[in-house]
Amino acid sequence: MIASDNATLTETLLTDPAAGPLKRTPLYELHRELGARIVPFAGYEMPVQYPTGILVEHAQTRTAAGLFDVSHMGQVRLTAKPGQSAAKALETLVPGDIAGLQPGQQRYTQFTNEAGGILDDLMVTSTGDHLLLVINAACKDADLAHIQKHLSATCEIEPMFARGLLALQGPQASQALARLAPSVATMKFMTGAYVVIDGAECYVTRSGYTGGDGYEISTPAEATEAIARKLLAQPEVKPIGLGARDSLRLEAGLCLYGHDIDTTTTPVEAGLLWSIGKERRVQGGFPGAAVVQKQIAEGAPRKRVGILPEGKAIAREGAEIAIAGKGVGKVTSGGFAPTLGRAVAMGYVERAHAANGTKVDLLVRGKPVPAEIVPMPFVKHAYYRG
Amino acid sequence: MSMKYTNEHEWIRVEGDVGTIGITQYAQEQLGDVVFVEVPAVGRTVAKGESVAVVESVKAASDIYAPVSGEVVEANAALADTPGDVNAEPTGKGWFFKVKLSDKSELDGLMDEAAYDAFVKSLG
């Protein structure tokens, strides 16, 4: 009998019993109307897929445009108190170069802890007058408390958790959104601007979580549904659930908090050194800086890598990575990559075995599946850089 | 004979002393797009309740259990290349494997169609 760590079919089909009342985004009724399968996710009732299914939704986003409801994510606005700098203040909590953000520029960074571990990852955009933060749904209450504890003396902190957040992603996202708001067509990747859509003032960034071109649109709560309907009325656009969001980000090699990064992984181990400002690597000044600087200088003990299994078996989160029967790491995300029609994975391995081309085995249901460490992303990024 | 069902959302259709086994329409709908199926080796002896196959959707891997004891006499090798058959025809082309039953009385403990339909309804 094969040792198995799979769910039973019954367990897989069971929806998690709700731990306390679940929240709903402004688009809940629309998701129901569109026939979404709703599941509990990070305390919200969210659409995991619509009737066409994850593979069709994935292909839609890679070839045309997909609309995602990501209103469960947290949005926070920081404004400097008189005589203070919000960017300098935020830099005491994150390793990213925030002070260097020009108005309208966006950056990816992480909240770190004293051990250099990652409390959450986030996007930061400077409007000139404010910093706009987008944080993960499951972390947002803890993040807010963390920000309030450390930045209340220097910043006005406004959680905007009721606002809507829509992601419009895919190669035709630009032409679709530009029909409603022409100015977005020329925005470059990782920039943001206030844009009026359907009469409502929104904040749009050219960014996303698919590896492709696209936008995230922060909307007033009460305007979210009307804007979503306007976007869905565009011929290029279809609704996309969390299932395809996960397969899209996996192909793009992007980290999922709580899986590929968490409090036990540093940004260096996670391969996120690119997101740490050059001066900040030297000067530090963020929690865990000493650990991160030591890893930059000496190398991290382990690294996040891309892994391509041979054959069709899918190695999922938790699968052991071994060389000649000896464990060298673990898979943190793994699944079927619809664009490639094959399984892919990412995980952490000891530094000595992290080089591209290294042959490893992934233990899937107790059986070794030959695999190779490969560069990420698995599917080439297609960001719009102008 | 007609189909019998398990509370693990599998069906078995017995002709003579050989049962063909797959997952139900409800199961495939709930799983979503199936992207990988691992079927047991022909000749393997399986016990009722033993994990013998795997079905993976984009989101998750699930075990498939032998609903009866016996010997695997055929497995649906075509699913390796066309796992989507499980979604398209769960009780047809999407069958998983066939077992030569060692104890036909094990079928008595399984649900008939009416009982399984009521079971699915009870899941909401």
Coordinates of C-alpha atoms in Angstrom, one line a residue:
Chain A
M1 CA 0.0 0.0 0.0
I2 CA 1.3 3.3 -1.0
A3 CA 1.8 5.9 1.7
S4 CA -0.3 8.8 0.9
D5 CA -0.6 12.3 2.2
N6 CA -3.4 13.2 -0.2
A7 CA -6.8 14.3 0.9
T8 CA -9.6 11.9 0.5
L9 CA -11.9 12.8 -2.3
T10 CA -14.5 13.7 0.4
E11 CA -12.1 16.0 2.2
T12 CA -11.1 17.7 -1.1
L13 CA -14.8 18.3 -1.9
L14 CA -15.7 19.5 1.5
T15 CA -15.7 23.2 1.9
D16 CA -13.9 24.2 5.1
P17 CA -16.3 24.8 7.9
A18 CA -16.3 28.6 8.5
A19 CA -14.4 29.8 11.5
G20 CA -16.7 32.6 12.5
P21 CA -18.8 34.7 10.2
L22 CA -17.2 35.2 6.8
K23 CA -16.9 38.6 5.2
R24 CA -18.0 39.5 1.7
T25 CA -16.5 41.9 -0.8
P26 CA -18.6 44.5 -2.7
L27 CA -18.8 42.0 -5.5
Y28 CA -20.3 39.0 -3.6
E29 CA -23.7 39.3 -5.3
L30 CA -22.1 39.6 -8.7
H31 CA -20.0 36.5 -8.2
R32 CA -23.2 34.6 -7.3
E33 CA -24.9 36.0 -10.3
L34 CA -22.0 34.8 -12.5
G35 CA -22.3 31.3 -11.2
A36 CA -19.1 31.3 -9.2
R37 CA -18.2 28.5 -6.8
I38 CA -17.7 30.4 -3.5
V39 CA -15.2 29.2 -0.9
P40 CA -13.9 30.6 2.4
F41 CA -10.6 32.3 1.8
A42 CA -8.7 34.5 4.4
G43 CA -12.0 35.1 6.2
Y44 CA -13.9 36.1 3.0
E45 CA -16.4 34.3 0.8
M46 CA -14.5 34.4 -2.4
P47 CA -15.0 32.9 -5.9
V48 CA -12.5 30.1 -6.6
Q49 CA -13.8 29.6 -10.1
Y50 CA -16.7 30.4 -12.5
P51 CA -18.6 27.8 -14.5
T52 CA -16.0 27.6 -17.3
G53 CA -13.4 26.3 -14.9
I54 CA -9.8 27.1 -14.0
L55 CA -8.1 26.0 -17.2
V56 CA -10.4 28.2 -19.4
E57 CA -10.0 31.1 -17.0
H58 CA -6.2 30.7 -17.0
A59 CA -6.1 30.7 -20.8
Q60 CA -8.4 33.7 -20.9
T61 CA -6.1 35.7 -18.8
R62 CA -3.0 34.7 -20.8
T63 CA -4.6 35.4 -24.2
A64 CA -7.1 38.2 -23.6
A65 CA -8.1 39.7 -20.3
G66 CA -9.4 38.5 -16.9
L67 CA -11.1 40.4 -14.1
F68 CA -10.2 39.3 -10.5
D69 CA -11.9 40.5 -7.4
V70 CA -9.1 41.1 -4.9
S71 CA -11.1 43.3 -2.6
H72 CA -10.2 41.0 0.3
M73 CA -6.7 42.4 0.3
G74 CA -6.0 45.2 2.6
Q75 CA -5.4 48.8 1.5
V76 CA -3.8 51.3 3.9
R77 CA -2.9 55.0 3.3
L78 CA 0.0 56.5 5.1
T79 CA 0.4 60.3 5.3
A80 CA 3.3 62.0 7.0
K81 CA 2.6 64.0 10.1
P82 CA 4.0 67.6 10.0
G83 CA 7.8 67.6 9.8
Q84 CA 7.9 63.8 9.1
S85 CA 8.5 61.6 6.1
A86 CA 6.1 58.7 5.6
A87 CA 8.7 57.0 3.3
K88 CA 11.5 57.3 5.8
A89 CA 9.1 56.0 8.5
L90 CA 8.0 53.0 6.4
E91 CA 11.6 52.2 5.7
T92 CA 12.0 51.3 9.4
L93 CA 9.7 48.3 8.7
V94 CA 10.7 47.2 5.2
P95 CA 13.9 46.7 3.3
G96 CA 12.7 48.3 0.1
D97 CA 13.9 51.7 -1.2
I98 CA 10.7 53.7 -0.3
A99 CA 12.4 57.1 0.1
G100 CA 13.5 56.8 -3.5
L101 CA 10.0 56.4 -4.9
Q102 CA 9.0 59.2 -7.2
P103 CA 5.4 60.3 -7.1
G104 CA 3.4 57.8 -9.2
Q105 CA 6.0 55.0 -8.7
Q106 CA 5.2 51.6 -7.2
R107 CA 7.5 49.1 -5.5
Y108 CA 7.3 45.6 -4.1
T109 CA 8.7 45.0 -0.6
Q110 CA 8.2 43.0 2.6
F111 CA 7.6 43.7 6.3
T112 CA 10.4 41.9 8.0
N113 CA 10.9 40.7 11.6
E114 CA 14.0 40.9 13.8
A115 CA 15.2 37.6 12.5
G116 CA 14.9 38.8 8.9
G117 CA 11.8 36.7 8.4
I118 CA 8.9 38.0 6.3
L119 CA 5.8 39.1 8.1
D120 CA 4.0 39.9 4.9
D121 CA 4.8 41.1 1.4
L122 CA 3.2 44.2 0.0
M123 CA 3.0 46.8 -2.8
V124 CA 3.8 50.5 -1.9
T125 CA 2.9 53.3 -4.2
S126 CA 3.7 57.0 -3.7
T127 CA 1.1 59.5 -4.8
G128 CA 3.4 62.3 -3.8
D129 CA 1.2 63.2 -0.8
H130 CA 0.6 59.7 0.5
L131 CA 1.9 56.2 0.4
L132 CA -0.7 53.6 -0.6
L133 CA 0.0 50.1 0.7
V134 CA -1.7 46.9 -0.5
I135 CA -1.2 44.0 1.9
N136 CA -2.3 40.3 2.0
A137 CA -5.9 39.6 3.2
A138 CA -4.8 37.0 5.8
C139 CA -2.2 39.3 7.3
K140 CA -4.0 42.6 7.1
D141 CA -5.1 42.9 10.7
A142 CA -1.7 42.0 12.0
D143 CA 0.0 44.3 9.5
L144 CA -2.2 47.2 10.5
A145 CA -1.4 46.6 14.2
H146 CA 2.3 46.4 13.3
I147 CA 2.1 49.7 11.4
Q148 CA 0.1 51.4 14.1
K149 CA 2.6 50.3 16.8
H150 CA 5.6 51.6 14.9
L151 CA 4.4 54.5 12.7
S152 CA 1.7 56.2 14.7
A153 CA 4.2 58.9 15.9
T154 CA 5.2 59.8 12.4
C155 CA 2.2 59.0 10.2
E156 CA -1.5 59.2 9.9
I157 CA -2.5 55.7 9.3
E158 CA -5.8 55.1 7.4
P159 CA -6.9 51.5 6.9
M160 CA -9.2 51.5 3.8
F161 CA -10.4 47.9 4.2
A162 CA -13.8 48.6 2.8
R163 CA -12.5 49.8 -0.6
G164 CA -12.8 47.5 -3.6
L165 CA -9.7 46.2 -5.5
L166 CA -10.1 44.8 -9.0
A167 CA -7.2 43.3 -11.0
L168 CA -7.6 43.4 -14.7
Q169 CA -4.9 41.2 -16.2
G170 CA -3.8 40.0 -19.6
P171 CA -2.5 41.2 -22.9
Q172 CA -5.8 42.9 -23.8
A173 CA -6.3 44.5 -20.4
S174 CA -4.9 47.8 -21.6
Q175 CA -7.2 48.1 -24.6
A176 CA -10.2 47.1 -22.4
L177 CA -9.5 49.5 -19.6
A178 CA -8.5 52.3 -21.9
R179 CA -12.0 52.3 -23.4
L180 CA -13.2 53.5 -20.0
A181 CA -10.2 55.5 -19.0
P182 CA -8.0 56.4 -22.0
S183 CA -5.1 57.7 -19.8
V184 CA -4.2 54.2 -18.6
A185 CA -2.9 53.1 -22.0
T186 CA 0.4 54.8 -21.6
M187 CA 1.0 54.0 -17.9
K188 CA 4.2 52.0 -17.4
F189 CA 4.6 48.8 -15.3
M190 CA 4.9 49.6 -11.5
T191 CA 3.4 53.1 -11.8
G192 CA 0.1 54.5 -10.4
A193 CA -2.3 57.3 -11.0
Y194 CA -5.7 58.7 -9.9
V195 CA -8.1 57.9 -12.7
V196 CA -11.9 58.5 -13.0
I197 CA -13.7 55.4 -14.1
D198 CA -17.5 55.5 -14.5
G199 CA -17.6 58.7 -12.5
A200 CA -15.7 57.4 -9.5
E201 CA -12.3 58.4 -8.4
C202 CA -10.1 55.3 -8.5
Y203 CA -6.4 54.7 -8.0
V204 CA -4.9 52.6 -10.8
T205 CA -1.6 50.9 -10.8
R206 CA -0.1 49.0 -13.8
S207 CA 0.8 45.8 -11.9
G208 CA -0.6 42.5 -10.9
Y209 CA 0.0 39.0 -9.8
T210 CA 0.0 37.0 -13.1
G211 CA 3.3 37.9 -14.6
G212 CA 1.5 39.5 -17.5
D213 CA 0.5 43.0 -18.3
G214 CA -2.4 44.5 -16.4
Y215 CA -3.8 46.8 -13.7
E216 CA -5.0 46.9 -10.2
I217 CA -7.8 49.3 -9.6
S218 CA -8.6 50.6 -6.2
T219 CA -12.3 51.6 -6.1
P220 CA -14.7 53.3 -3.7
A221 CA -16.7 50.4 -2.1
E222 CA -20.0 51.7 -3.5
A223 CA -18.6 52.1 -7.1
T224 CA -16.9 48.7 -7.3
E225 CA -19.8 46.6 -8.7
A226 CA -20.7 49.1 -11.4
I227 CA -17.1 49.3 -12.5
A228 CA -16.7 45.6 -12.5
R229 CA -19.8 45.3 -14.6
K230 CA -18.5 47.9 -17.0
L231 CA -15.2 46.0 -17.3
L232 CA -17.0 42.6 -17.8
A233 CA -19.1 44.3 -20.6
Q234 CA -15.9 44.7 -22.6
P235 CA -15.5 42.0 -25.2
E236 CA -12.0 41.1 -24.0
V237 CA -12.9 40.5 -20.4
K238 CA -14.1 37.5 -18.4
P239 CA -14.3 37.0 -14.6
I240 CA -11.5 34.9 -13.1
G241 CA -11.4 33.2 -9.7
L242 CA -8.8 32.5 -7.1
G243 CA -8.0 29.1 -8.6
A244 CA -6.6 30.6 -11.8
R245 CA -5.0 33.4 -9.8
D246 CA -2.9 30.8 -8.1
S247 CA -1.9 28.9 -11.3
L248 CA -1.1 32.1 -13.0
R249 CA 1.2 33.4 -10.3
L250 CA 2.9 30.0 -10.0
E251 CA 3.8 30.0 -13.7
A252 CA 5.1 33.5 -13.2
G253 CA 7.3 32.3 -10.3
L254 CA 5.7 34.8 -7.9
C255 CA 5.7 34.0 -4.1
L256 CA 2.5 33.3 -2.3
Y257 CA 2.7 34.5 1.3
G258 CA 2.2 31.7 3.9
H259 CA 3.5 29.2 1.4
D260 CA 6.6 30.3 -0.4
I261 CA 7.5 33.1 2.1
D262 CA 6.7 33.4 5.8
T263 CA 8.3 34.4 9.1
T264 CA 10.9 31.6 8.7
T265 CA 12.2 32.7 5.3
T266 CA 14.3 35.8 4.6
P267 CA 14.0 38.0 1.5
V268 CA 17.5 36.7 0.5
E269 CA 16.5 33.0 0.8
A270 CA 13.4 33.8 -1.1
G271 CA 15.3 35.2 -4.0
L272 CA 13.9 38.7 -3.4
L273 CA 17.2 40.5 -3.1
W274 CA 16.2 42.5 -6.2
S275 CA 13.5 44.2 -4.1
I276 CA 16.0 45.5 -1.5
G277 CA 17.3 48.9 -2.3
K278 CA 21.1 49.0 -3.0
E279 CA 21.7 51.7 -0.3
R280 CA 19.5 49.8 2.1
R281 CA 21.6 46.7 1.7
V282 CA 24.5 48.7 3.0
Q283 CA 22.8 51.0 5.5
G284 CA 20.2 48.6 6.9
G285 CA 17.7 50.2 9.3
F286 CA 14.9 47.7 8.8
P287 CA 14.0 44.8 11.2
G288 CA 16.4 41.9 10.8
A289 CA 18.9 43.9 8.7
A290 CA 21.9 42.2 10.4
V291 CA 20.6 38.8 9.3
V292 CA 19.9 39.9 5.8
Q293 CA 23.2 41.7 5.4
K294 CA 25.1 38.6 6.7
Q295 CA 23.2 36.5 4.1
I296 CA 24.0 39.0 1.3
A297 CA 27.7 38.8 2.3
E298 CA 28.0 35.1 2.9
G299 CA 25.2 33.6 1.0
A300 CA 21.9 32.3 2.5
P301 CA 21.9 28.7 3.8
R302 CA 19.0 27.9 1.4
K303 CA 17.4 29.3 -1.7
R304 CA 14.0 29.4 -3.3
V305 CA 14.3 27.7 -6.7
G306 CA 12.1 26.7 -9.6
I307 CA 11.7 22.9 -10.2
L308 CA 10.5 21.1 -13.3
P309 CA 9.4 17.5 -12.6
E310 CA 9.8 15.0 -15.4
G311 CA 6.6 13.3 -16.6
K312 CA 3.1 14.2 -15.5
A313 CA 3.1 13.7 -11.7
I314 CA 2.4 16.9 -9.8
A315 CA 4.5 17.6 -6.7
R316 CA 2.6 19.8 -4.3
E317 CA 3.3 21.9 -1.3
G318 CA 5.2 19.9 1.3
A319 CA 6.7 17.3 -1.0
E320 CA 10.3 16.5 0.0
I321 CA 13.2 17.4 -2.4
A322 CA 15.9 14.8 -2.3
I323 CA 19.2 13.9 -3.9
A324 CA 20.3 10.3 -3.8
G325 CA 17.7 9.6 -1.1
K326 CA 18.9 12.4 1.2
G327 CA 16.5 15.3 1.8
V328 CA 17.8 18.7 0.7
G329 CA 14.6 20.8 0.8
K330 CA 10.8 21.0 0.4
V331 CA 8.4 22.1 -2.2
T332 CA 6.4 25.2 -1.1
S333 CA 4.2 25.6 -4.2
G334 CA 3.5 23.1 -6.9
G335 CA 0.9 22.4 -9.4
F336 CA -0.2 22.1 -13.0
A337 CA 1.0 25.0 -15.2
P338 CA -1.8 25.3 -17.9
T339 CA 0.3 27.4 -20.3
L340 CA 3.0 24.8 -20.4
G341 CA 0.7 21.8 -20.1
R342 CA 2.9 20.3 -17.4
A343 CA 3.6 20.3 -13.7
V344 CA 5.9 22.9 -12.1
A345 CA 7.0 23.6 -8.6
M346 CA 9.0 25.9 -6.5
G347 CA 10.6 25.3 -3.1
Y348 CA 13.7 25.7 -0.9
V349 CA 16.9 23.7 -1.2
E350 CA 20.2 23.9 0.6
R351 CA 22.5 26.4 -1.1
A352 CA 24.9 23.7 -2.3
H353 CA 22.2 22.1 -4.4
A354 CA 20.5 25.3 -5.7
A355 CA 22.3 25.7 -9.0
N356 CA 20.2 25.5 -12.2
G357 CA 20.5 22.1 -13.8
T358 CA 20.8 20.3 -10.5
K359 CA 19.0 16.9 -10.7
V360 CA 16.8 16.1 -7.8
D361 CA 13.9 13.8 -6.9
L362 CA 10.6 15.0 -5.6
L363 CA 8.8 12.6 -3.3
V364 CA 5.3 12.3 -4.5
R365 CA 3.2 9.9 -2.5
G366 CA 6.4 8.3 -1.3
K367 CA 7.8 7.7 -4.8
P368 CA 10.7 9.7 -6.2
V369 CA 9.9 11.7 -9.3
P370 CA 13.0 12.9 -11.2
A371 CA 13.1 16.7 -11.5
E372 CA 15.6 19.5 -12.3
I373 CA 16.2 22.9 -10.8
V374 CA 15.5 25.5 -13.3
P375 CA 15.3 29.3 -13.5
M376 CA 12.0 31.1 -12.9
P377 CA 9.7 32.3 -14.2
F378 CA 8.3 29.3 -15.9
V379 CA 6.3 31.5 -18.2
K380 CA 8.1 34.7 -19.4
H381 CA 6.9 37.9 -17.8
A382 CA 5.1 40.3 -20.2
Y383 CA 5.1 43.6 -18.3
Y384 CA 4.5 46.9 -20.1
R385 CA 7.6 49.0 -19.8
G386 CA 6.6 51.6 -22.5
Chain B
M1 CA -26.4 -4.5 -13.4
S2 CA -26.9 -0.9 -12.4
M3 CA -24.3 1.2 -10.6
K4 CA -23.5 1.3 -7.0
Y5 CA -21.9 4.3 -5.2
T6 CA -19.7 4.9 -2.2
N7 CA -19.7 7.9 0.2
E8 CA -16.3 8.7 -1.3
H9 CA -18.1 9.7 -4.5
E10 CA -17.0 6.7 -6.5
W11 CA -19.2 4.5 -8.7
I12 CA -18.8 0.8 -9.6
R13 CA -20.6 -1.0 -12.4
V14 CA -20.4 -4.8 -12.2
E15 CA -20.7 -7.1 -15.2
G16 CA -20.2 -10.7 -14.3
D17 CA -17.6 -10.7 -11.6
V18 CA -15.7 -7.6 -12.9
G19 CA -16.5 -4.1 -11.6
T20 CA -15.6 -0.9 -13.5
I21 CA -14.8 2.0 -11.1
G22 CA -14.8 5.8 -11.5
I23 CA -15.8 9.0 -9.8
T24 CA -19.2 10.5 -10.0
Q25 CA -20.6 13.5 -11.9
Y26 CA -20.9 15.3 -8.5
A27 CA -17.2 14.6 -7.7
Q28 CA -16.0 15.8 -11.1
E29 CA -18.0 19.0 -10.9
Q30 CA -16.7 19.7 -7.5
L31 CA -13.1 18.9 -8.3
G32 CA -13.0 21.0 -11.4
D33 CA -10.6 20.5 -14.3
V34 CA -8.8 17.2 -13.8
V35 CA -5.2 17.4 -15.0
F36 CA -3.6 14.2 -13.8
V37 CA -4.8 10.7 -13.0
E38 CA -2.7 7.8 -11.6
V39 CA -4.3 4.4 -12.0
P40 CA -3.2 1.2 -10.4
A41 CA -1.1 -1.5 -12.1
V42 CA -2.9 -4.4 -13.7
G43 CA -2.5 -7.5 -11.6
R44 CA -2.4 -5.7 -8.3
T45 CA -4.5 -7.1 -5.5
V46 CA -6.5 -4.4 -3.7
A47 CA -8.5 -4.5 -0.5
K48 CA -11.8 -2.7 0.0
G49 CA -11.0 0.8 1.3
E50 CA -7.4 0.8 0.1
S51 CA -6.0 3.9 -1.6
V52 CA -5.4 2.7 -5.2
A53 CA -5.5 5.7 -7.5
V54 CA -5.1 9.4 -7.5
V55 CA -7.0 12.2 -9.2
E56 CA -5.6 15.7 -9.4
S57 CA -7.4 18.8 -10.3
V58 CA -5.6 22.1 -10.8
K59 CA -6.2 22.8 -7.1
A60 CA -5.7 19.5 -5.2
A61 CA -4.8 15.8 -5.2
S62 CA -7.3 13.3 -4.0
D63 CA -7.1 9.6 -3.3
I64 CA -9.4 7.1 -4.9
Y65 CA -10.2 4.0 -2.8
A66 CA -11.0 0.5 -3.9
P67 CA -14.8 0.2 -3.3
V68 CA -14.4 -3.6 -3.3
S69 CA -11.6 -6.1 -2.8
G70 CA -10.1 -8.1 -5.7
E71 CA -7.6 -8.0 -8.5
V72 CA -7.1 -5.1 -10.9
V73 CA -7.7 -6.6 -14.4
E74 CA -7.6 -3.4 -16.4
A75 CA -6.7 0.3 -15.9
N76 CA -7.6 3.2 -18.1
A77 CA -4.2 4.1 -19.5
A78 CA -5.8 6.7 -21.8
L79 CA -6.4 9.0 -18.8
A80 CA -2.6 9.7 -18.7
D81 CA -3.0 11.7 -22.0
T82 CA -6.6 12.8 -21.6
P83 CA -7.4 13.4 -17.9
G84 CA -10.1 15.7 -19.0
D85 CA -12.2 12.6 -19.9
V86 CA -13.0 12.4 -16.2
N87 CA -14.8 15.8 -16.4
A88 CA -16.4 15.2 -19.8
E89 CA -17.6 11.6 -19.2
P90 CA -17.1 10.6 -15.6
T91 CA -19.2 7.4 -15.9
G92 CA -18.0 6.7 -19.5
K93 CA -14.6 7.3 -21.0
G94 CA -13.4 8.7 -17.7
W95 CA -13.5 5.3 -15.9
F96 CA -10.4 4.6 -13.8
F97 CA -9.9 0.8 -13.4
K98 CA -11.6 -2.6 -13.4
V99 CA -11.5 -5.1 -10.5
K100 CA -12.3 -8.8 -10.5
L101 CA -14.3 -9.0 -7.3
S102 CA -13.1 -11.5 -4.7
D103 CA -16.2 -11.0 -2.6
K104 CA -19.4 -9.9 -4.3
S105 CA -21.2 -9.5 -1.0
E106 CA -19.1 -6.3 -0.4
L107 CA -21.4 -4.6 -3.0
D108 CA -24.3 -4.9 -0.5
G109 CA -22.8 -2.2 1.6
L110 CA -22.8 0.3 -1.2
M111 CA -25.5 2.8 -2.1
D112 CA -27.9 2.5 -5.0
E113 CA -28.5 5.5 -7.2
A114 CA -31.5 6.8 -5.2
A115 CA -29.5 6.6 -1.9
Y116 CA -26.5 8.3 -3.5
D117 CA -28.6 11.1 -4.9
A118 CA -30.1 11.6 -1.5
F119 CA -26.6 11.6 0.0
V120 CA -25.4 14.3 -2.4
K121 CA -28.5 16.4 -1.7
S122 CA -27.7 16.1 2.0
L123 CA -24.3 17.7 1.3
G124 CA -26.1 20.9 0.3

